[in-house]
Amino acid sequence: MLAYITKRLLSLIPVLFVVTIAIFLIIHITPGAPAAVILGIEASEAEIEALNEELGLNRPIYEQYFNWVGNLLKGDLGQSISMHQPVGQAIAEHIGPTLSLAILAQIIALILAIPFGIIAAYKRGTAVDYSLMGVSLLGMAIPSFLLGLLLMLVVGVKLQWLPVAGYESLSNGLWAHLQYLILPGISLGTIQAALITRMTRSSMLEVLNLNYIKTARSRGLSETRVLLKHAFRNAFLPILTVIGQTFGVLVTGAVVVESIFNIPGLGQLILNSIARRDFAVIQGVVLIVTVIYVGLNLIIDLLYGFVDPRVRLDRK
Amino acid sequence: MITLQKKEDIAQISERLKKEQRTLRFRRLKSNYGLLIGATIIILLIVLAIIGPLFTPYGPYGMKVLDRLLPPSADHWLGTDEFGRDLFTRIIYGARVSISIGLIVALLSSFLGLIIGVYATYYKILDHILMRICDGLIAIPGILLAIALMAALGASSFNVIVALTVVFTPNIARIVRSTALVVREQTYIEAMHAQGASNSRIIWLHIVPNTLSPLLVQATFVFAEAIISEAALSFLGAGIPAPEASWGNILQAGKLVIYKAWWMVVFPGVAIIISVLSLNLFGDGLRDYLDPRVKLKQKKS
């Protein structure tokens, strides 16, 4: 197990190396000198020179890269030019709503997907199965930002059941917090729900064909008991993997959905920074979300290797 | 005499077999509803995007303040937008932009992915370098990478194509590589080596054709994904700049007037959903058609 963990950790090094290079280079692919782009057309020569000096942009590019990575390792993501605060601090202020939204979306997805998947598998080949699969196909075809807009139109504007946009932090009460997050949560969770429904269905189908299920039925156990206690337990492991792997996708998706509902999360932070050409913030947000994404995948892999020995033996 | 008879029989039999194979293939195509429905809708969409402007007397840019935000009517089938431009016309022109960007990104990233994937299997050092780069790029969530690239490059159609190609190529390269690795190990490739065939001959004449069917399926999905991503980027204001029409742009404007004009959100949204759904259907159908084993396996389990 230890060898597996080490191997898995070592394999991350080249990935993170490429990730940091790619993110570092973003500021350097701007058409024109970065400092001039950041300051805009009205900047004087002296101002550009000063910013070059401040950001170290006049030093050789490899030196800039190593400086940047060195600072990252010390936990310093740089300085936001437009907000006059450290990037790390700006991200810390904005990450809460994003994570809150991603977690809620995951919960909504699970509440919908697992029962639907089990029912579809149990009623395989019937109208129920086909309609559930049809709906899930549709669910996967609607991008979350679009679903968000449509929900906003129907539930927020026409029916006026929930606020159209805005945000309250959790400290102002659970309902105040949730009412702003329900619509974005559904928009974000739907694709996930569609995916997990399909996964649950196929995973359940595989298990339902096994002999021990027949045995359980022949012993006269109730269908619910067979389905939930015997079949679902064994079908759950692959589902768990999908859930883990796609949580990173939810965090990314939250970044997009937030901007529709004016939720002050990482998405709003990065979009505002584009307008202000605040590259340090853009780089910081992309880096942090990538690290969350890579880290979650690592944890899932390790857990999976822990639960199922075949996985860790396979990769040796 | 007898031998001649036999020869004729053999010819007949092989003819019949060929015919049967053809009908079988046709039957498989005919029973593949996803592929047929998907293809039909996509072709209709493309035709509509090309000849659509013939059906409308309006231009995509002409503004008419008096006509702003009119609901759907006989004059304006899908209503008008916040500048009094006909929404149907805007969506048709948007289809041109969105579909062509999706298609170009799919073609470009397939082409680059094919070259990277195939050559990676052939040269060890290249493989290590290229695959590490691909892994790194895949690790960065796609839409964020695209947003960051757009922030650096500036908003324009060309840059959207560049950014999305960077996002989608690594995945395709990975898929091509895994297929090519299997092909490379076949005995006939070894035999070609023994005969002294050049690397590029083996790569282009023998390995590339064998990677095409998974590539084609993947390209269809990238097409759909690229349409979604372009719409998302334009919606977020990091994609195609106004006043050019794209589905994402119309949605962005629609969000601002969502209280007054539902049609500005619903119609471009429906356009996106129809095109993505039909591409997904087409892709799934194509996969079943090109690799019937997958379908059979699914049916069995």
Coordinates of C-alpha atoms in Angstrom, one line a residue:
Chain A
M1 CA 0.0 0.0 0.0
L2 CA 2.8 2.4 0.9
A3 CA 4.5 1.7 -2.4
Y4 CA 1.3 2.4 -4.2
I5 CA 0.8 5.7 -2.4
T6 CA 4.4 6.8 -3.1
K7 CA 4.1 5.9 -6.7
R8 CA 0.8 7.8 -7.1
L9 CA 2.3 10.8 -5.4
L10 CA 5.4 10.8 -7.6
S11 CA 3.3 10.6 -10.7
L12 CA 1.8 13.9 -9.7
I13 CA 5.1 15.8 -10.0
P14 CA 5.3 16.0 -13.8
V15 CA 1.6 16.8 -13.9
L16 CA 2.0 19.7 -11.5
F17 CA 5.1 20.8 -13.3
V18 CA 3.2 21.1 -16.6
V19 CA 0.2 22.7 -14.9
T20 CA 2.4 25.4 -13.3
I21 CA 4.2 26.1 -16.6
A22 CA 0.9 26.4 -18.5
I23 CA -0.6 28.7 -15.9
F24 CA 2.6 30.7 -15.7
L25 CA 2.7 31.2 -19.4
I26 CA -0.8 32.6 -19.6
I27 CA 0.5 36.1 -18.8
H28 CA 3.2 35.8 -21.4
I29 CA 1.0 34.9 -24.4
T30 CA -0.8 38.2 -24.3
P31 CA -0.3 40.1 -27.5
G32 CA 2.1 42.9 -26.5
A33 CA 4.1 43.4 -23.4
P34 CA 2.3 42.1 -20.3
A35 CA 2.9 45.3 -18.3
A36 CA 1.4 47.5 -21.0
V37 CA -1.6 45.2 -21.4
I38 CA -2.2 45.2 -17.6
L39 CA -2.0 49.0 -17.3
G40 CA -4.0 49.8 -20.5
I41 CA -3.3 52.2 -23.3
E42 CA -3.0 55.3 -21.2
A43 CA 0.0 54.2 -19.2
S44 CA 3.2 56.1 -19.6
E45 CA 6.6 54.6 -20.3
A46 CA 7.7 55.2 -16.7
E47 CA 4.6 53.5 -15.2
I48 CA 5.2 50.4 -17.5
E49 CA 8.8 50.3 -16.4
A50 CA 7.9 50.5 -12.7
L51 CA 5.4 47.7 -13.1
N52 CA 7.9 45.6 -15.0
E53 CA 10.3 46.1 -12.1
E54 CA 7.6 45.3 -9.5
L55 CA 6.4 42.1 -11.1
G56 CA 9.9 41.1 -12.2
L57 CA 8.8 41.0 -15.8
N58 CA 12.1 42.3 -17.1
R59 CA 14.1 39.4 -15.8
P60 CA 14.7 36.2 -17.9
I61 CA 11.7 34.1 -18.2
Y62 CA 13.0 31.0 -16.5
E63 CA 14.0 33.1 -13.5
Q64 CA 10.5 34.5 -13.4
Y65 CA 9.0 31.0 -13.4
F66 CA 11.2 29.8 -10.6
N67 CA 10.5 32.9 -8.6
W68 CA 6.8 32.4 -9.1
V69 CA 6.9 28.7 -8.2
G70 CA 9.1 29.4 -5.2
N71 CA 6.5 31.9 -3.9
L72 CA 3.7 29.4 -4.6
L73 CA 5.5 26.8 -2.4
K74 CA 5.6 29.4 0.3
G75 CA 1.9 29.9 -0.1
D76 CA 2.2 33.2 -1.8
L77 CA 0.0 33.5 -4.9
G78 CA 1.0 37.0 -5.7
Q79 CA -0.6 40.4 -5.4
S80 CA -3.8 41.5 -7.0
I81 CA -3.3 44.7 -8.9
S82 CA -6.9 45.8 -9.0
M83 CA -8.0 44.9 -5.5
H84 CA -4.7 45.8 -3.7
Q85 CA -4.6 42.7 -1.6
P86 CA -2.8 39.3 -1.8
V87 CA -4.4 36.9 -4.3
G88 CA -4.6 34.2 -1.6
Q89 CA -6.7 36.4 0.6
A90 CA -9.0 37.3 -2.4
I91 CA -9.5 33.6 -3.1
A92 CA -10.1 32.7 0.5
E93 CA -12.9 35.4 0.6
H94 CA -14.5 33.9 -2.5
I95 CA -14.1 30.2 -2.2
G96 CA -16.9 29.6 0.3
P97 CA -19.9 30.2 -2.0
T98 CA -18.3 28.1 -4.7
L99 CA -17.7 25.1 -2.4
S100 CA -21.1 25.5 -0.9
L101 CA -22.7 25.5 -4.3
A102 CA -20.7 22.5 -5.5
I103 CA -21.6 20.5 -2.3
L104 CA -25.3 21.3 -2.6
A105 CA -25.3 20.4 -6.3
Q106 CA -23.7 17.0 -5.4
I107 CA -26.4 16.4 -2.7
I108 CA -29.2 17.2 -5.2
A109 CA -27.6 15.0 -7.8
L110 CA -27.4 12.1 -5.4
I111 CA -31.0 12.5 -4.1
L112 CA -32.2 12.3 -7.7
A113 CA -29.8 9.9 -9.3
I114 CA -29.6 6.9 -6.9
P115 CA -33.3 6.2 -6.7
F116 CA -33.8 6.8 -10.4
G117 CA -30.9 4.6 -11.3
I118 CA -32.1 1.7 -9.0
I119 CA -35.7 2.0 -10.4
A120 CA -34.4 2.1 -14.0
A121 CA -32.3 -1.0 -13.4
Y122 CA -35.2 -2.8 -11.7
K123 CA -37.7 -1.9 -14.4
R124 CA -35.2 -2.6 -17.2
G125 CA -36.7 -2.5 -20.7
T126 CA -40.0 -1.0 -19.5
A127 CA -41.5 2.4 -20.3
V128 CA -40.2 3.6 -16.9
D129 CA -36.6 2.7 -17.8
Y130 CA -36.8 4.2 -21.2
S131 CA -38.3 7.5 -20.0
L132 CA -35.7 7.8 -17.2
M133 CA -32.9 7.1 -19.7
G134 CA -34.5 9.6 -22.1
V135 CA -34.6 12.3 -19.4
S136 CA -31.0 11.6 -18.4
L137 CA -29.9 11.9 -22.0
L138 CA -31.6 15.3 -22.2
G139 CA -30.1 16.2 -18.8
M140 CA -26.6 15.6 -20.2
A141 CA -27.3 17.7 -23.3
I142 CA -28.3 20.9 -21.4
P143 CA -25.3 22.9 -20.3
S144 CA -25.6 24.0 -16.7
F145 CA -25.5 27.7 -17.4
L146 CA -28.4 27.3 -19.9
L147 CA -30.4 25.3 -17.4
G148 CA -29.7 28.0 -14.9
L149 CA -31.1 30.7 -17.1
L150 CA -34.2 28.6 -17.9
L151 CA -34.8 27.9 -14.2
M152 CA -34.3 31.5 -13.4
L153 CA -36.9 32.4 -16.0
V154 CA -39.5 29.9 -14.9
V155 CA -39.1 29.6 -11.1
G156 CA -37.7 33.0 -10.4
V157 CA -39.3 35.4 -12.8
K158 CA -42.7 33.7 -13.7
L159 CA -43.5 31.7 -10.6
Q160 CA -41.5 33.9 -8.2
W161 CA -41.0 31.0 -5.8
L162 CA -37.3 31.7 -5.2
P163 CA -35.1 34.8 -5.5
V164 CA -33.7 35.2 -9.0
A165 CA -30.1 36.1 -8.0
G166 CA -28.0 37.1 -5.1
Y167 CA -26.3 35.4 -2.1
E168 CA -26.5 35.3 1.7
S169 CA -23.8 33.6 3.7
L170 CA -24.5 30.6 5.9
S171 CA -24.0 32.8 9.0
N172 CA -27.3 34.5 8.2
G173 CA -29.3 31.4 8.7
L174 CA -29.6 28.1 6.8
W175 CA -32.7 29.0 4.8
A176 CA -31.5 32.4 3.9
H177 CA -28.4 30.7 2.6
L178 CA -30.1 27.9 0.8
Q179 CA -32.9 29.8 -1.0
Y180 CA -30.3 31.5 -3.1
L181 CA -28.4 28.3 -3.8
I182 CA -31.3 26.0 -4.7
L183 CA -31.7 27.1 -8.3
P184 CA -28.0 27.2 -9.1
G185 CA -27.6 23.9 -7.3
I186 CA -30.2 22.2 -9.5
S187 CA -28.7 23.7 -12.6
L188 CA -25.3 22.5 -11.7
G189 CA -26.5 19.1 -10.2
T190 CA -28.6 18.0 -13.2
I191 CA -25.8 16.9 -15.5
Q192 CA -24.2 15.1 -12.6
A193 CA -27.6 13.5 -11.7
A194 CA -27.9 12.3 -15.3
L195 CA -24.5 10.8 -15.2
I196 CA -24.9 9.1 -11.9
T197 CA -28.3 7.7 -12.8
R198 CA -26.8 6.0 -15.8
M199 CA -23.9 4.8 -13.8
T200 CA -26.1 3.4 -11.0
R201 CA -28.3 1.7 -13.5
S202 CA -25.5 -0.1 -15.3
S203 CA -23.8 -1.0 -12.0
M204 CA -27.0 -2.4 -10.6
L205 CA -27.8 -4.3 -13.7
E206 CA -24.5 -6.1 -13.5
V207 CA -25.1 -7.1 -9.8
L208 CA -28.8 -8.0 -10.3
N209 CA -27.7 -10.8 -12.7
L210 CA -25.5 -12.5 -10.2
N211 CA -26.4 -15.7 -8.5
Y212 CA -26.5 -14.4 -4.9
I213 CA -29.4 -12.1 -5.8
K214 CA -31.3 -15.1 -7.1
T215 CA -30.5 -16.9 -3.9
A216 CA -31.7 -14.0 -1.9
R217 CA -35.0 -13.9 -3.8
S218 CA -35.5 -17.6 -3.5
R219 CA -35.1 -17.2 0.2
G220 CA -38.2 -15.1 0.0
L221 CA -36.7 -11.8 0.9
S222 CA -38.8 -8.7 -0.1
E223 CA -37.8 -7.0 -3.3
T224 CA -36.9 -3.8 -1.5
R225 CA -34.6 -5.7 0.8
V226 CA -33.0 -7.5 -2.1
L227 CA -32.5 -4.3 -4.1
L228 CA -31.3 -2.0 -1.3
K229 CA -29.5 -4.3 1.1
H230 CA -28.0 -6.9 -1.2
A231 CA -27.7 -5.4 -4.7
F232 CA -27.1 -1.7 -4.1
R233 CA -24.4 -2.3 -1.5
N234 CA -22.3 -4.2 -4.0
A235 CA -23.1 -1.8 -6.9
F236 CA -22.1 1.2 -4.9
L237 CA -18.3 1.1 -5.3
P238 CA -18.2 2.1 -9.0
I239 CA -20.8 4.8 -8.3
L240 CA -18.7 6.2 -5.5
T241 CA -15.8 6.5 -7.9
V242 CA -17.9 8.5 -10.3
I243 CA -19.1 10.7 -7.5
G244 CA -15.6 11.5 -6.4
Q245 CA -14.1 12.0 -9.8
T246 CA -16.8 14.4 -10.8
F247 CA -16.9 16.5 -7.7
G248 CA -14.0 18.4 -9.3
V249 CA -16.1 19.0 -12.4
L250 CA -18.8 20.4 -10.1
V251 CA -16.4 22.9 -8.6
T252 CA -15.4 24.1 -12.1
G253 CA -19.1 24.1 -13.1
A254 CA -19.9 26.2 -10.1
V255 CA -17.5 28.9 -11.3
V256 CA -19.7 29.3 -14.5
V257 CA -23.1 28.9 -12.8
E258 CA -22.3 31.5 -10.1
S259 CA -21.9 34.2 -12.6
I260 CA -25.5 33.7 -13.8
F261 CA -27.0 34.0 -10.3
N262 CA -24.6 36.7 -9.1
I263 CA -23.1 34.6 -6.4
P264 CA -19.8 36.1 -5.2
G265 CA -17.6 33.1 -5.6
L266 CA -14.5 32.2 -7.5
G267 CA -16.3 32.6 -10.8
Q268 CA -17.2 36.2 -10.2
L269 CA -13.6 36.8 -9.0
I270 CA -12.1 35.4 -12.2
L271 CA -14.5 37.1 -14.5
N272 CA -14.1 40.5 -12.9
S273 CA -10.3 40.0 -13.1
I274 CA -10.5 39.5 -16.9
A275 CA -12.1 42.9 -17.3
R276 CA -9.4 44.4 -15.0
R277 CA -6.6 42.4 -16.6
D278 CA -5.6 41.2 -13.2
F279 CA -3.6 38.2 -14.3
A280 CA -2.3 37.3 -10.9
V281 CA -5.9 36.6 -9.7
I282 CA -6.7 34.7 -12.9
Q283 CA -3.6 32.5 -12.5
G284 CA -4.4 32.0 -8.8
V285 CA -8.0 30.9 -9.3
V286 CA -7.1 28.5 -12.1
L287 CA -4.3 27.1 -10.0
I288 CA -6.4 26.6 -6.9
V289 CA -9.3 24.9 -8.7
T290 CA -6.8 22.7 -10.5
V291 CA -5.2 21.7 -7.3
I292 CA -8.6 20.9 -5.8
Y293 CA -9.4 18.8 -8.8
V294 CA -6.1 16.9 -8.9
G295 CA -6.2 16.5 -5.1
L296 CA -9.7 15.0 -5.1
N297 CA -8.8 12.5 -7.9
L298 CA -5.7 11.5 -5.9
I299 CA -7.8 10.9 -2.8
I300 CA -10.3 8.8 -4.7
D301 CA -7.6 6.8 -6.3
L302 CA -6.0 6.1 -3.0
L303 CA -9.3 5.2 -1.4
Y304 CA -10.1 2.9 -4.2
G305 CA -6.7 1.2 -4.0
F306 CA -7.3 0.8 -0.3
V307 CA -10.8 -0.7 -0.7
D308 CA -10.0 -2.8 -3.8
P309 CA -6.6 -4.5 -3.7
R310 CA -6.8 -5.3 -7.4
V311 CA -6.4 -1.7 -8.3
R312 CA -3.1 -1.2 -6.5
L313 CA -1.7 -4.5 -7.8
D314 CA -2.7 -3.7 -11.3
R315 CA -0.7 -0.6 -11.6
K316 CA 2.6 -1.9 -10.3
Chain B
M1 CA -17.1 -29.2 -67.0
I2 CA -17.5 -30.0 -63.4
T3 CA -14.8 -27.6 -62.4
L4 CA -16.3 -24.8 -64.4
Q5 CA -19.6 -25.4 -62.7
K6 CA -17.9 -25.2 -59.4
K7 CA -16.1 -22.0 -60.3
E8 CA -19.5 -20.5 -61.2
D9 CA -20.9 -21.6 -57.9
I10 CA -18.1 -20.1 -56.0
A11 CA -18.5 -16.8 -57.8
Q12 CA -22.2 -16.9 -57.1
I13 CA -21.8 -17.7 -53.5
S14 CA -19.3 -15.0 -52.9
E15 CA -21.5 -12.6 -54.8
R16 CA -24.4 -13.6 -52.5
L17 CA -22.3 -13.3 -49.4
K18 CA -21.2 -9.8 -50.4
K19 CA -24.8 -8.8 -51.0
E20 CA -25.9 -10.3 -47.7
Q21 CA -23.1 -8.4 -45.9
R22 CA -24.3 -5.2 -47.6
T23 CA -27.9 -5.7 -46.6
L24 CA -26.7 -6.6 -43.1
R25 CA -24.7 -3.4 -42.9
F26 CA -27.7 -1.5 -44.3
R27 CA -30.0 -3.1 -41.8
R28 CA -27.7 -2.2 -39.0
L29 CA -27.7 1.4 -40.2
K30 CA -31.4 1.4 -40.6
S31 CA -32.1 0.1 -37.1
N32 CA -29.6 2.6 -35.7
Y33 CA -32.2 5.3 -34.9
G34 CA -29.8 7.5 -32.9
L35 CA -27.4 7.7 -35.8
L36 CA -30.1 8.5 -38.4
I37 CA -32.1 11.0 -36.3
G38 CA -29.0 12.7 -35.1
A39 CA -27.5 13.0 -38.6
T40 CA -30.9 14.3 -40.0
I41 CA -31.2 17.0 -37.4
I42 CA -27.6 18.1 -37.8
I43 CA -27.9 18.3 -41.5
L44 CA -31.1 20.3 -41.2
L45 CA -29.4 22.7 -38.8
I46 CA -26.5 23.2 -41.1
V47 CA -28.8 23.7 -44.1
L48 CA -30.9 26.2 -42.1
A49 CA -27.8 28.1 -41.1
I50 CA -26.7 28.4 -44.7
I51 CA -30.0 29.2 -46.4
G52 CA -31.9 30.6 -43.4
P53 CA -31.2 34.3 -44.3
L54 CA -33.3 33.8 -47.4
F55 CA -36.4 33.4 -45.2
T56 CA -36.0 36.6 -43.4
P57 CA -36.2 40.2 -44.6
Y58 CA -34.1 41.4 -41.7
G59 CA -30.3 41.8 -41.3
P60 CA -28.4 40.6 -38.3
Y61 CA -27.1 44.0 -37.3
G62 CA -29.7 46.6 -38.4
M63 CA -31.1 48.2 -35.2
K64 CA -34.6 49.6 -34.9
V65 CA -35.3 51.3 -31.5
L66 CA -39.0 51.4 -32.0
D67 CA -39.2 47.6 -32.4
R68 CA -37.2 46.7 -29.3
L69 CA -38.2 43.6 -27.3
L70 CA -41.3 42.7 -29.3
P71 CA -42.8 39.3 -28.4
P72 CA -43.0 36.6 -31.1
S73 CA -45.5 37.6 -33.9
A74 CA -46.1 37.0 -37.6
D75 CA -43.6 39.8 -38.4
H76 CA -40.9 38.6 -36.0
W77 CA -41.3 34.8 -35.6
L78 CA -39.2 34.7 -32.5
G79 CA -39.6 38.3 -31.4
T80 CA -36.9 41.0 -31.3
D81 CA -34.0 41.8 -29.1
E82 CA -33.0 44.8 -27.0
F83 CA -31.9 46.7 -30.1
G84 CA -35.0 45.8 -32.1
R85 CA -33.1 43.2 -34.2
D86 CA -35.1 40.2 -35.4
L87 CA -34.3 37.3 -33.1
F88 CA -34.9 34.6 -35.7
T89 CA -32.3 36.3 -38.0
R90 CA -29.9 36.6 -35.1
I91 CA -30.3 33.0 -34.2
I92 CA -29.7 31.9 -37.8
Y93 CA -26.5 34.0 -38.0
G94 CA -25.6 32.7 -34.5
A95 CA -26.0 29.2 -35.8
R96 CA -23.4 30.0 -38.5
V97 CA -20.9 31.2 -35.9
S98 CA -21.6 28.5 -33.2
I99 CA -21.8 25.5 -35.6
S100 CA -18.8 26.6 -37.6
I101 CA -16.7 27.2 -34.5
G102 CA -17.7 23.8 -33.1
L103 CA -16.9 22.1 -36.4
I104 CA -13.5 23.9 -36.8
V105 CA -12.5 23.1 -33.2
A106 CA -13.5 19.4 -33.7
L107 CA -11.5 19.2 -36.9
L108 CA -8.4 21.0 -35.7
S109 CA -8.2 19.2 -32.4
S110 CA -8.8 15.8 -34.1
F111 CA -6.1 16.5 -36.6
L112 CA -3.6 17.7 -33.9
G113 CA -4.6 14.9 -31.5
L114 CA -4.1 12.3 -34.3
I115 CA -0.6 13.5 -35.1
I116 CA 0.4 13.8 -31.5
G117 CA -1.2 10.5 -30.5
V118 CA 0.2 8.5 -33.4
Y119 CA 3.8 9.9 -33.3
A120 CA 3.9 9.5 -29.5
T121 CA 3.4 5.8 -29.9
Y122 CA 6.3 5.6 -32.3
Y123 CA 9.1 7.6 -30.6
K124 CA 9.7 6.8 -26.9
I125 CA 11.2 10.2 -25.8
L126 CA 8.6 12.1 -27.7
D127 CA 5.9 10.0 -26.0
H128 CA 7.1 10.9 -22.6
I129 CA 7.3 14.6 -23.3
L130 CA 4.0 14.8 -25.1
M131 CA 2.0 12.7 -22.8
R132 CA 3.2 14.6 -19.7
I133 CA 2.1 17.8 -21.4
C134 CA -1.2 16.3 -22.2
D135 CA -1.7 15.1 -18.7
G136 CA -0.9 18.5 -17.3
L137 CA -3.3 20.2 -19.7
I138 CA -6.1 17.7 -18.9
A139 CA -5.6 18.3 -15.2
I140 CA -6.6 22.0 -15.6
P141 CA -10.4 22.1 -15.8
G142 CA -11.3 22.8 -19.4
I143 CA -13.6 25.8 -19.1
L144 CA -11.2 27.6 -16.7
L145 CA -8.2 27.0 -19.0
A146 CA -10.3 28.4 -21.9
I147 CA -11.3 31.4 -19.8
A148 CA -7.7 32.1 -18.8
L149 CA -6.5 31.8 -22.4
M150 CA -9.3 34.1 -23.6
A151 CA -8.3 36.6 -20.9
A152 CA -4.7 36.6 -22.2
L153 CA -5.5 36.5 -25.9
G154 CA -8.4 38.9 -26.0
A155 CA -12.0 38.2 -27.1
S156 CA -12.4 37.2 -30.8
S157 CA -13.7 34.3 -32.8
F158 CA -10.2 33.3 -33.9
N159 CA -9.0 33.2 -30.2
V160 CA -12.1 31.1 -29.2
I161 CA -11.0 28.5 -31.7
V162 CA -7.4 28.6 -30.5
A163 CA -8.4 28.4 -26.8
L164 CA -10.9 25.5 -27.3
T165 CA -8.4 23.6 -29.5
V166 CA -5.8 23.8 -26.8
V167 CA -8.5 22.5 -24.4
F168 CA -9.7 19.6 -26.5
T169 CA -6.6 18.3 -28.2
P170 CA -4.9 16.5 -25.3
N171 CA -7.9 14.3 -24.7
I172 CA -8.0 13.3 -28.3
A173 CA -4.3 12.7 -28.4
R174 CA -4.7 10.3 -25.4
I175 CA -7.5 8.3 -27.1
V176 CA -5.6 8.1 -30.4
R177 CA -2.5 7.0 -28.6
S178 CA -4.2 4.2 -26.7
T179 CA -5.7 2.9 -29.9
A180 CA -2.5 3.2 -31.8
L181 CA -0.6 1.4 -29.1
V182 CA -2.8 -1.7 -29.7
V183 CA -2.4 -1.5 -33.4
R184 CA 1.3 -1.1 -33.2
E185 CA 1.7 -4.5 -31.4
Q186 CA -0.1 -6.4 -34.2
T187 CA 2.0 -9.0 -36.0
Y188 CA 1.4 -7.5 -39.4
I189 CA 3.0 -4.2 -38.3
E190 CA 6.0 -6.3 -37.2
A191 CA 6.0 -7.9 -40.6
M192 CA 6.1 -4.6 -42.3
H193 CA 9.1 -3.5 -40.2
A194 CA 10.8 -6.7 -41.2
Q195 CA 10.1 -6.0 -44.8
G196 CA 11.8 -2.6 -44.4
A197 CA 8.9 -0.3 -44.6
S198 CA 9.6 3.2 -43.4
N199 CA 8.2 4.5 -40.2
S200 CA 6.1 7.1 -41.9
R201 CA 4.7 4.6 -44.3
I202 CA 3.6 2.3 -41.5
I203 CA 2.2 5.3 -39.5
W204 CA 0.2 6.9 -42.3
L205 CA -0.9 3.8 -44.3
H206 CA -1.5 1.3 -41.5
I207 CA -1.7 2.8 -38.0
V208 CA -3.7 6.0 -38.8
P209 CA -6.5 4.3 -40.7
N210 CA -7.0 2.0 -37.7
T211 CA -7.4 4.8 -35.3
L212 CA -10.0 6.7 -37.3
S213 CA -13.2 5.1 -36.0
P214 CA -12.7 6.0 -32.3
L215 CA -11.3 9.3 -33.4
L216 CA -14.5 10.0 -35.5
V217 CA -16.7 9.2 -32.5
Q218 CA -14.7 11.4 -30.2
A219 CA -14.7 14.3 -32.8
T220 CA -18.5 14.2 -32.7
F221 CA -18.5 14.7 -29.0
V222 CA -15.9 17.4 -29.2
F223 CA -18.1 19.1 -31.7
A224 CA -20.9 19.2 -29.2
E225 CA -18.7 20.2 -26.3
A226 CA -17.2 23.0 -28.4
I227 CA -20.6 24.4 -29.1
I228 CA -21.4 24.4 -25.4
S229 CA -18.0 25.9 -24.4
E230 CA -18.2 28.6 -27.1
A231 CA -21.7 29.5 -25.8
A232 CA -20.5 29.5 -22.2
L233 CA -17.5 31.7 -23.0
S234 CA -19.6 34.1 -25.0
F235 CA -22.2 34.1 -22.3
L236 CA -19.6 35.0 -19.7
G237 CA -18.3 37.8 -21.9
A238 CA -15.0 36.0 -22.7
G239 CA -15.9 34.7 -26.1
I240 CA -17.1 36.2 -29.3
P241 CA -17.5 40.0 -28.9
A242 CA -20.7 41.8 -29.7
P243 CA -22.3 42.8 -32.0
E244 CA -21.5 39.6 -33.8
A245 CA -24.3 37.1 -33.2
S246 CA -23.6 33.8 -31.4
W247 CA -26.0 31.8 -29.3
G248 CA -24.0 32.6 -26.2
N249 CA -24.0 36.3 -27.0
I250 CA -27.8 36.3 -27.4
L251 CA -28.2 34.5 -24.1
Q252 CA -25.9 37.1 -22.4
A253 CA -28.1 39.9 -23.7
G254 CA -31.2 37.8 -22.8
K255 CA -30.2 37.5 -19.1
L256 CA -30.2 41.3 -18.8
V257 CA -33.8 41.5 -20.0
I258 CA -35.0 38.2 -18.5
Y259 CA -37.9 40.0 -16.8
K260 CA -39.3 41.5 -20.0
A261 CA -38.3 39.1 -22.8
W262 CA -38.5 35.3 -22.1
W263 CA -38.0 34.6 -25.8
M264 CA -34.4 36.0 -25.7
V265 CA -33.4 33.2 -23.3
V266 CA -35.7 30.3 -24.5
F267 CA -35.0 30.3 -28.3
P268 CA -31.2 30.4 -28.3
G269 CA -31.3 27.9 -25.5
V270 CA -33.4 25.6 -27.5
A271 CA -31.1 26.0 -30.5
I272 CA -28.1 24.9 -28.3
I273 CA -30.0 22.0 -26.8
I274 CA -31.2 20.7 -30.1
S275 CA -27.7 20.8 -31.7
V276 CA -26.0 19.2 -28.7
L277 CA -28.6 16.5 -28.3
S278 CA -28.5 15.6 -32.0
L279 CA -24.7 15.5 -32.0
N280 CA -24.7 13.3 -28.9
L281 CA -27.3 10.9 -30.5
F282 CA -25.2 10.9 -33.6
G283 CA -22.0 10.1 -31.7
D284 CA -23.6 7.3 -29.7
G285 CA -25.1 5.8 -32.8
L286 CA -21.8 6.1 -34.7
R287 CA -20.0 4.3 -31.9
D288 CA -22.5 1.4 -32.1
Y289 CA -22.3 1.3 -35.8
L290 CA -18.5 1.3 -36.0
D291 CA -18.0 -1.0 -33.1
P292 CA -21.1 -3.3 -32.8
R293 CA -19.3 -5.3 -30.1
V294 CA -20.0 -2.6 -27.6
K295 CA -23.7 -2.8 -28.2
L296 CA -23.8 -6.5 -28.0
K297 CA -21.9 -6.5 -24.7
Q298 CA -24.2 -4.0 -23.3
K299 CA -27.2 -6.1 -24.3
K300 CA -25.8 -9.2 -22.8
S301 CA -25.0 -7.7 -19.4

